[in-house]
PDB file of C-alpha atoms in Angstrom:
ATOM      1  CA  MET A 623     -88.140-116.549 106.379  1.00  0.00           C
ATOM      2  CA  TYR A 624     -89.519-119.678 105.727  1.00  0.00           C
ATOM      3  CA  SER A 625     -86.494-121.684 105.640  1.00  0.00           C
ATOM      4  CA  ALA A 626     -85.336-119.619 108.826  1.00  0.00           C
ATOM      5  CA  VAL A 627     -88.434-120.732 110.433  1.00  0.00           C
ATOM      6  CA  MET A 628     -88.450-124.370 109.218  1.00  0.00           C
ATOM      7  CA  SER A 629     -84.839-124.423 111.074  1.00  0.00           C
ATOM      8  CA  MET A 630     -85.857-124.052 114.339  1.00  0.00           C
ATOM      9  CA  SER A 631     -86.844-126.760 116.512  1.00  0.00           C
ATOM     10  CA  THR A 632     -90.929-127.470 116.990  1.00  0.00           C
ATOM     11  CA  PRO A 633     -91.609-125.780 119.691  1.00  0.00           C
ATOM     12  CA  GLU A 634     -89.767-122.993 118.709  1.00  0.00           C
ATOM     13  CA  ARG A 635     -91.827-122.869 115.495  1.00  0.00           C
ATOM     14  CA  LEU A 636     -95.119-123.140 117.643  1.00  0.00           C
ATOM     15  CA  ILE A 637     -94.154-120.753 119.749  1.00  0.00           C
ATOM     16  CA  GLU A 638     -93.147-118.194 117.097  1.00  0.00           C
ATOM     17  CA  ALA A 639     -96.427-118.733 115.305  1.00  0.00           C
ATOM     18  CA  THR A 640     -98.806-118.354 118.156  1.00  0.00           C
ATOM     19  CA  ARG A 641     -96.693-115.027 118.840  1.00  0.00           C
ATOM     20  CA  ASP A 642     -97.488-113.713 115.727  1.00  0.00           C
ATOM     21  CA  LEU A 643    -101.199-115.269 115.553  1.00  0.00           C
ATOM     22  CA  LEU A 644    -101.627-113.170 118.972  1.00  0.00           C
ATOM     23  CA  TRP A 645    -100.279-110.326 117.662  1.00  0.00           C
ATOM     24  CA  GLU A 646    -102.748-109.929 114.537  1.00  0.00           C
ATOM     25  CA  ARG A 647    -105.713-112.156 115.515  1.00  0.00           C
ATOM     26  CA  GLY A 648    -105.841-112.179 119.358  1.00  0.00           C
ATOM     27  CA  TYR A 649    -106.434-115.136 121.699  1.00  0.00           C
ATOM     28  CA  VAL A 650    -109.689-115.974 120.082  1.00  0.00           C
ATOM     29  CA  GLY A 651    -108.570-115.855 116.425  1.00  0.00           C
ATOM     30  CA  THR A 652    -105.432-118.074 117.404  1.00  0.00           C
ATOM     31  CA  SER A 653    -107.000-121.581 117.071  1.00  0.00           C
ATOM     32  CA  PRO A 654    -104.930-124.476 117.526  1.00  0.00           C
ATOM     33  CA  LYS A 655    -105.250-125.170 113.348  1.00  0.00           C
ATOM     34  CA  ALA A 656    -104.139-122.088 112.414  1.00  0.00           C
ATOM     35  CA  VAL A 657    -101.120-122.173 114.682  1.00  0.00           C
ATOM     36  CA  GLN A 658    -100.019-125.929 113.494  1.00  0.00           C
ATOM     37  CA  GLN A 659    -100.610-124.578 109.541  1.00  0.00           C
ATOM     38  CA  ALA A 660     -98.316-121.487 110.608  1.00  0.00           C
ATOM     39  CA  ALA A 661     -95.788-123.248 112.519  1.00  0.00           C
ATOM     40  CA  GLY A 662     -95.764-126.429 109.857  1.00  0.00           C
ATOM     41  CA  VAL A 663     -96.357-128.944 112.218  1.00  0.00           C
ATOM     42  CA  GLY A 664     -99.023-131.647 113.215  1.00  0.00           C
ATOM     43  CA  GLN A 665    -101.689-131.717 115.869  1.00  0.00           C
ATOM     44  CA  GLY A 666     -99.606-134.470 117.320  1.00  0.00           C
ATOM     45  CA  SER A 667     -96.609-132.389 117.478  1.00  0.00           C
ATOM     46  CA  MET A 668     -98.326-129.466 118.948  1.00  0.00           C
ATOM     47  CA  TYR A 669     -99.686-131.292 121.976  1.00  0.00           C
ATOM     48  CA  HIS A 670     -96.486-133.325 122.477  1.00  0.00           C
ATOM     49  CA  HIS A 671     -94.860-129.939 123.485  1.00  0.00           C
ATOM     50  CA  PHE A 672     -97.862-128.297 124.898  1.00  0.00           C
ATOM     51  CA  ALA A 673    -100.754-129.275 127.005  1.00  0.00           C
ATOM     52  CA  GLY A 674    -103.476-127.007 125.328  1.00  0.00           C
ATOM     53  CA  LYS A 675    -103.908-123.635 123.612  1.00  0.00           C
ATOM     54  CA  PRO A 676    -103.469-121.562 126.701  1.00  0.00           C
ATOM     55  CA  ASP A 677    -100.130-123.461 127.398  1.00  0.00           C
ATOM     56  CA  LEU A 678     -99.119-122.376 124.067  1.00  0.00           C
ATOM     57  CA  ALA A 679    -100.152-118.768 124.364  1.00  0.00           C
ATOM     58  CA  LEU A 680     -98.656-118.508 127.680  1.00  0.00           C
ATOM     59  CA  ALA A 681     -95.000-119.309 126.530  1.00  0.00           C
ATOM     60  CA  ALA A 682     -95.154-116.867 123.479  1.00  0.00           C
ATOM     61  CA  ILE A 683     -97.184-114.417 125.787  1.00  0.00           C
ATOM     62  CA  ARG A 684     -93.985-114.589 127.905  1.00  0.00           C
ATOM     63  CA  ARG A 685     -91.704-114.478 124.898  1.00  0.00           C
ATOM     64  CA  SER A 686     -93.300-111.185 124.068  1.00  0.00           C
ATOM     65  CA  ALA A 687     -92.602-109.884 127.398  1.00  0.00           C
ATOM     66  CA  GLY A 688     -89.316-110.993 127.294  1.00  0.00           C
ATOM     67  CA  GLU A 689     -88.198-109.091 124.190  1.00  0.00           C
ATOM     68  CA  LEU A 690     -90.083-106.128 125.347  1.00  0.00           C
ATOM     69  CA  ALA A 691     -88.225-106.028 128.458  1.00  0.00           C
ATOM     70  CA  ALA A 692     -84.819-106.915 126.770  1.00  0.00           C
ATOM     71  CA  ALA A 693     -85.347-103.893 124.177  1.00  0.00           C
ATOM     72  CA  ALA A 694     -86.442-101.432 126.867  1.00  0.00           C
ATOM     73  CA  GLU A 695     -83.538-102.175 128.944  1.00  0.00           C
ATOM     74  CA  ALA A 696     -80.841-102.138 125.801  1.00  0.00           C
ATOM     75  CA  VAL A 697     -81.713 -98.271 125.902  1.00  0.00           C
ATOM     76  CA  LEU A 698     -82.648 -97.264 129.083  1.00  0.00           C
ATOM     77  CA  GLY A 699     -79.703 -99.313 130.729  1.00  0.00           C
ATOM     78  CA  GLY A 700     -77.203 -97.638 128.345  1.00  0.00           C
ATOM     79  CA  GLU A 701     -74.959 -94.788 128.205  1.00  0.00           C
ATOM     80  CA  GLY A 702     -75.760 -91.041 127.935  1.00  0.00           C
ATOM     81  CA  SER A 703     -78.107 -88.337 130.259  1.00  0.00           C
ATOM     82  CA  ALA A 704     -81.499 -89.856 131.634  1.00  0.00           C
ATOM     83  CA  TYR A 705     -82.959 -87.384 128.968  1.00  0.00           C
ATOM     84  CA  ALA A 706     -80.766 -89.165 126.077  1.00  0.00           C
ATOM     85  CA  ARG A 707     -81.865 -92.856 127.221  1.00  0.00           C
ATOM     86  CA  ILE A 708     -85.686 -91.851 127.346  1.00  0.00           C
ATOM     87  CA  GLU A 709     -85.364 -90.080 124.109  1.00  0.00           C
ATOM     88  CA  ALA A 710     -83.590 -93.671 122.873  1.00  0.00           C
ATOM     89  CA  TYR A 711     -86.258 -95.431 124.563  1.00  0.00           C
ATOM     90  CA  LEU A 712     -89.119 -93.240 122.747  1.00  0.00           C
ATOM     91  CA  LEU A 713     -87.385 -93.359 119.165  1.00  0.00           C
ATOM     92  CA  ARG A 714     -86.290 -97.066 119.039  1.00  0.00           C
ATOM     93  CA  GLU A 715     -87.207 -98.674 116.049  1.00  0.00           C
ATOM     94  CA  ARG A 716     -91.108-100.049 116.054  1.00  0.00           C
ATOM     95  CA  ASP A 717     -93.230-101.508 113.909  1.00  0.00           C
ATOM     96  CA  VAL A 718     -95.873 -98.549 114.740  1.00  0.00           C
ATOM     97  CA  LEU A 719     -98.686 -99.601 112.636  1.00  0.00           C
ATOM     98  CA  ARG A 720     -98.842-103.356 113.730  1.00  0.00           C
ATOM     99  CA  GLY A 721     -98.794-101.808 117.280  1.00  0.00           C
ATOM    100  CA  CYS A 722     -97.279-103.418 120.220  1.00  0.00           C
ATOM    101  CA  PRO A 723     -97.298-107.379 120.277  1.00  0.00           C
ATOM    102  CA  VAL A 724     -97.801-106.843 124.387  1.00  0.00           C
ATOM    103  CA  GLY A 725    -100.035-103.734 124.240  1.00  0.00           C
ATOM    104  CA  ARG A 726    -102.358-105.174 122.145  1.00  0.00           C
ATOM    105  CA  LEU A 727    -103.183-108.174 124.422  1.00  0.00           C
ATOM    106  CA  THR A 728    -103.979-105.653 126.953  1.00  0.00           C
ATOM    107  CA  MET A 729    -107.206-105.296 124.888  1.00  0.00           C
ATOM    108  CA  ASP A 730    -107.828-108.874 124.819  1.00  0.00           C
ATOM    109  CA  PRO A 731    -110.751-110.211 127.032  1.00  0.00           C
ATOM    110  CA  GLU A 732    -109.545-113.317 126.799  1.00  0.00           C
ATOM    111  CA  VAL A 733    -106.194-112.673 127.995  1.00  0.00           C
ATOM    112  CA  ILE A 734    -107.465-110.078 130.576  1.00  0.00           C
ATOM    113  CA  ALA A 735    -109.809-112.405 131.989  1.00  0.00           C
ATOM    114  CA  HIS A 736    -107.296-115.192 132.518  1.00  0.00           C
ATOM    115  CA  PRO A 737    -105.158-114.303 135.232  1.00  0.00           C
ATOM    116  CA  GLU A 738    -102.087-116.721 134.134  1.00  0.00           C
ATOM    117  CA  LEU A 739    -102.171-115.291 130.761  1.00  0.00           C
ATOM    118  CA  ARG A 740    -102.237-111.522 132.020  1.00  0.00           C
ATOM    119  CA  ALA A 741     -99.451-112.042 134.246  1.00  0.00           C
ATOM    120  CA  PRO A 742     -96.432-111.369 131.939  1.00  0.00           C
ATOM    121  CA  VAL A 743     -98.691-108.449 130.120  1.00  0.00           C
ATOM    122  CA  GLU A 744     -98.812-106.803 133.727  1.00  0.00           C
ATOM    123  CA  ASP A 745     -95.250-107.768 134.728  1.00  0.00           C
ATOM    124  CA  VAL A 746     -93.466-106.528 131.698  1.00  0.00           C
ATOM    125  CA  LEU A 747     -95.397-103.195 131.614  1.00  0.00           C
ATOM    126  CA  ALA A 748     -94.692-102.863 135.239  1.00  0.00           C
ATOM    127  CA  LEU A 749     -91.069-103.379 134.797  1.00  0.00           C
ATOM    128  CA  VAL A 750     -90.857-100.809 131.984  1.00  0.00           C
ATOM    129  CA  ARG A 751     -92.164 -98.181 133.878  1.00  0.00           C
ATOM    130  CA  GLY A 752     -90.246 -99.285 136.646  1.00  0.00           C
ATOM    131  CA  ARG A 753     -87.063 -98.923 134.835  1.00  0.00           C
ATOM    132  CA  LEU A 754     -88.516 -95.498 133.444  1.00  0.00           C
ATOM    133  CA  ALA A 755     -89.003 -94.108 136.988  1.00  0.00           C
ATOM    134  CA  GLN A 756     -85.303 -95.156 137.952  1.00  0.00           C
ATOM    135  CA  VAL A 757     -84.071 -93.286 134.880  1.00  0.00           C
ATOM    136  CA  ILE A 758     -86.146 -90.315 135.473  1.00  0.00           C
ATOM    137  CA  GLN A 759     -84.987 -90.309 139.177  1.00  0.00           C
ATOM    138  CA  GLU A 760     -81.117 -90.494 137.869  1.00  0.00           C
ATOM    139  CA  GLY A 761     -82.362 -87.302 135.984  1.00  0.00           C
ATOM    140  CA  LEU A 762     -84.021 -85.610 138.847  1.00  0.00           C
ATOM    141  CA  ASP A 763     -80.933 -86.312 141.186  1.00  0.00           C
ATOM    142  CA  SER A 764     -78.555 -84.785 138.599  1.00  0.00           C
ATOM    143  CA  GLY A 765     -80.830 -81.786 137.997  1.00  0.00           C
ATOM    144  CA  GLU A 766     -80.922 -82.612 134.209  1.00  0.00           C
ATOM    145  CA  LEU A 767     -84.526 -82.865 134.667  1.00  0.00           C
ATOM    146  CA  ARG A 768     -87.059 -80.777 136.273  1.00  0.00           C
ATOM    147  CA  GLY A 769     -87.487 -81.481 139.703  1.00  0.00           C
ATOM    148  CA  ASP A 770     -91.361 -81.048 140.375  1.00  0.00           C
ATOM    149  CA  VAL A 771     -92.334 -84.307 138.501  1.00  0.00           C
ATOM    150  CA  ASP A 772     -92.887 -87.571 140.252  1.00  0.00           C
ATOM    151  CA  PRO A 773     -90.653 -90.074 138.794  1.00  0.00           C
ATOM    152  CA  GLU A 774     -93.524 -92.939 139.029  1.00  0.00           C
ATOM    153  CA  GLU A 775     -96.290 -90.897 137.417  1.00  0.00           C
ATOM    154  CA  LEU A 776     -93.950 -89.207 134.689  1.00  0.00           C
ATOM    155  CA  ALA A 777     -92.750 -92.941 133.712  1.00  0.00           C
ATOM    156  CA  ALA A 778     -96.215 -94.268 133.624  1.00  0.00           C
ATOM    157  CA  THR A 779     -97.027 -90.525 131.164  1.00  0.00           C
ATOM    158  CA  VAL A 780     -94.299 -92.077 128.948  1.00  0.00           C
ATOM    159  CA  VAL A 781     -95.684 -95.641 128.519  1.00  0.00           C
ATOM    160  CA  ALA A 782     -98.930 -94.543 128.034  1.00  0.00           C
ATOM    161  CA  THR A 783     -97.622 -92.290 125.225  1.00  0.00           C
ATOM    162  CA  VAL A 784     -96.061 -95.108 123.284  1.00  0.00           C
ATOM    163  CA  GLN A 785     -98.971 -97.369 123.884  1.00  0.00           C
ATOM    164  CA  GLY A 786    -101.608 -94.486 123.028  1.00  0.00           C
ATOM    165  CA  GLY A 787     -99.322 -93.707 120.099  1.00  0.00           C
ATOM    166  CA  TYR A 788     -99.975 -96.897 118.529  1.00  0.00           C
ATOM    167  CA  VAL A 789    -103.625 -96.771 119.128  1.00  0.00           C
ATOM    168  CA  LEU A 790    -103.548 -93.478 117.209  1.00  0.00           C
ATOM    169  CA  ALA A 791    -101.329 -94.614 114.691  1.00  0.00           C
ATOM    170  CA  ARG A 792    -103.495 -97.667 113.945  1.00  0.00           C
ATOM    171  CA  ALA A 793    -106.783 -95.766 113.886  1.00  0.00           C
ATOM    172  CA  THR A 794    -105.337 -93.434 111.151  1.00  0.00           C
ATOM    173  CA  GLY A 795    -103.547 -95.792 109.404  1.00  0.00           C
ATOM    174  CA  SER A 796    -100.450 -93.574 109.691  1.00  0.00           C
ATOM    175  CA  ARG A 797     -97.094 -93.328 112.208  1.00  0.00           C
ATOM    176  CA  ALA A 798     -97.896 -89.799 112.172  1.00  0.00           C
ATOM    177  CA  PRO A 799     -99.653 -89.272 115.221  1.00  0.00           C
ATOM    178  CA  PHE A 800     -97.537 -91.703 117.236  1.00  0.00           C
ATOM    179  CA  ASP A 801     -94.347 -89.446 115.962  1.00  0.00           C
ATOM    180  CA  HIS A 802     -96.110 -86.278 117.011  1.00  0.00           C
ATOM    181  CA  ALA A 803     -97.139 -87.918 120.686  1.00  0.00           C
ATOM    182  CA  VAL A 804     -93.292 -88.939 121.109  1.00  0.00           C
ATOM    183  CA  ARG A 805     -92.236 -85.299 119.842  1.00  0.00           C
ATOM    184  CA  GLY A 806     -94.798 -83.585 122.125  1.00  0.00           C
ATOM    185  CA  LEU A 807     -93.340 -85.698 125.122  1.00  0.00           C
ATOM    186  CA  LEU A 808     -89.443 -85.038 124.380  1.00  0.00           C
ATOM    187  CA  ALA A 809     -90.657 -81.405 124.047  1.00  0.00           C
ATOM    188  CA  LEU A 810     -92.210 -81.364 127.588  1.00  0.00           C
ATOM    189  CA  LEU A 811     -89.289 -83.544 129.047  1.00  0.00           C
ATOM    190  CA  ALA A 812     -86.223 -81.456 127.627  1.00  0.00           C
ATOM    191  CA  PRO A 813     -83.857 -80.514 129.848  1.00  0.00           C
ATOM    192  CA  ARG A 814     -83.047 -77.413 131.734  1.00  0.00           C
ATOM    193  CA  GLY A 815     -81.839 -74.898 129.338  1.00  0.00           C
ATOM    194  CA  ALA A 816     -82.074 -77.169 126.252  1.00  0.00           C
ATOM    195  CA  SER A 817     -83.938 -76.324 123.214  1.00  0.00           C
ATOM    196  CA  ALA A 818     -86.151 -79.105 122.121  1.00  0.00           C
TER     197      ALA A 818
END
C-alpha cells in the first residue's frame, strides 16, 4: 500500500491522506501535520499545492463525494429491474464498521458549519436520493413496485436505512444491525407477488 501511495503525485497523496484522516478523525482531528506525515510530504509541498487546510479538505470531500456518486450510479444505472437495482445498491460492498466517508461528515460540526465544505456532502446525498427516486418511479410505472408510495419519500428511506445502519453497526461493533436494516427494507420493497 505504501509504495502505491508513494507513486502518486504529491497533490494526490495529500488528497488521499486527507480523505482517510477526515474519515477517521473528522475535520478538527485532521491537522496539517498529520496530513503531511500520512502523505509523506513536507509543509512546503502541502502549501505549494493547497492554500490551506480548508482548501485541501474541500478537495478530499469532493473526491469522496464523487466516489460515492459513482458507486451508486454503477448499480442504480445498471441492468435489471428496479427492485434488483435497489437491492444491488443496498447490498453493495461497504466497510460497514468504518462507516460512510461522506455520511460521517454530516456529524462533523466544523464541516456542517462551513458552507463550502458542506456543499459536496449535501449535493451528493441529494443526488443519490434523486437517482433512487428515479429508479423507484420506474418500478412504479412498470407495476413492479406497489403504487401507494411516494418515490422521493421512499428514496429518502433507503438512504436513511443505509446511513442509520452504519450508525447502528458502529455502535455495536458488529455489521449485523446494518444487515438487519437492509434485509428488513428489502422485504418491505419486495415486488408484488414475490417472496422476500
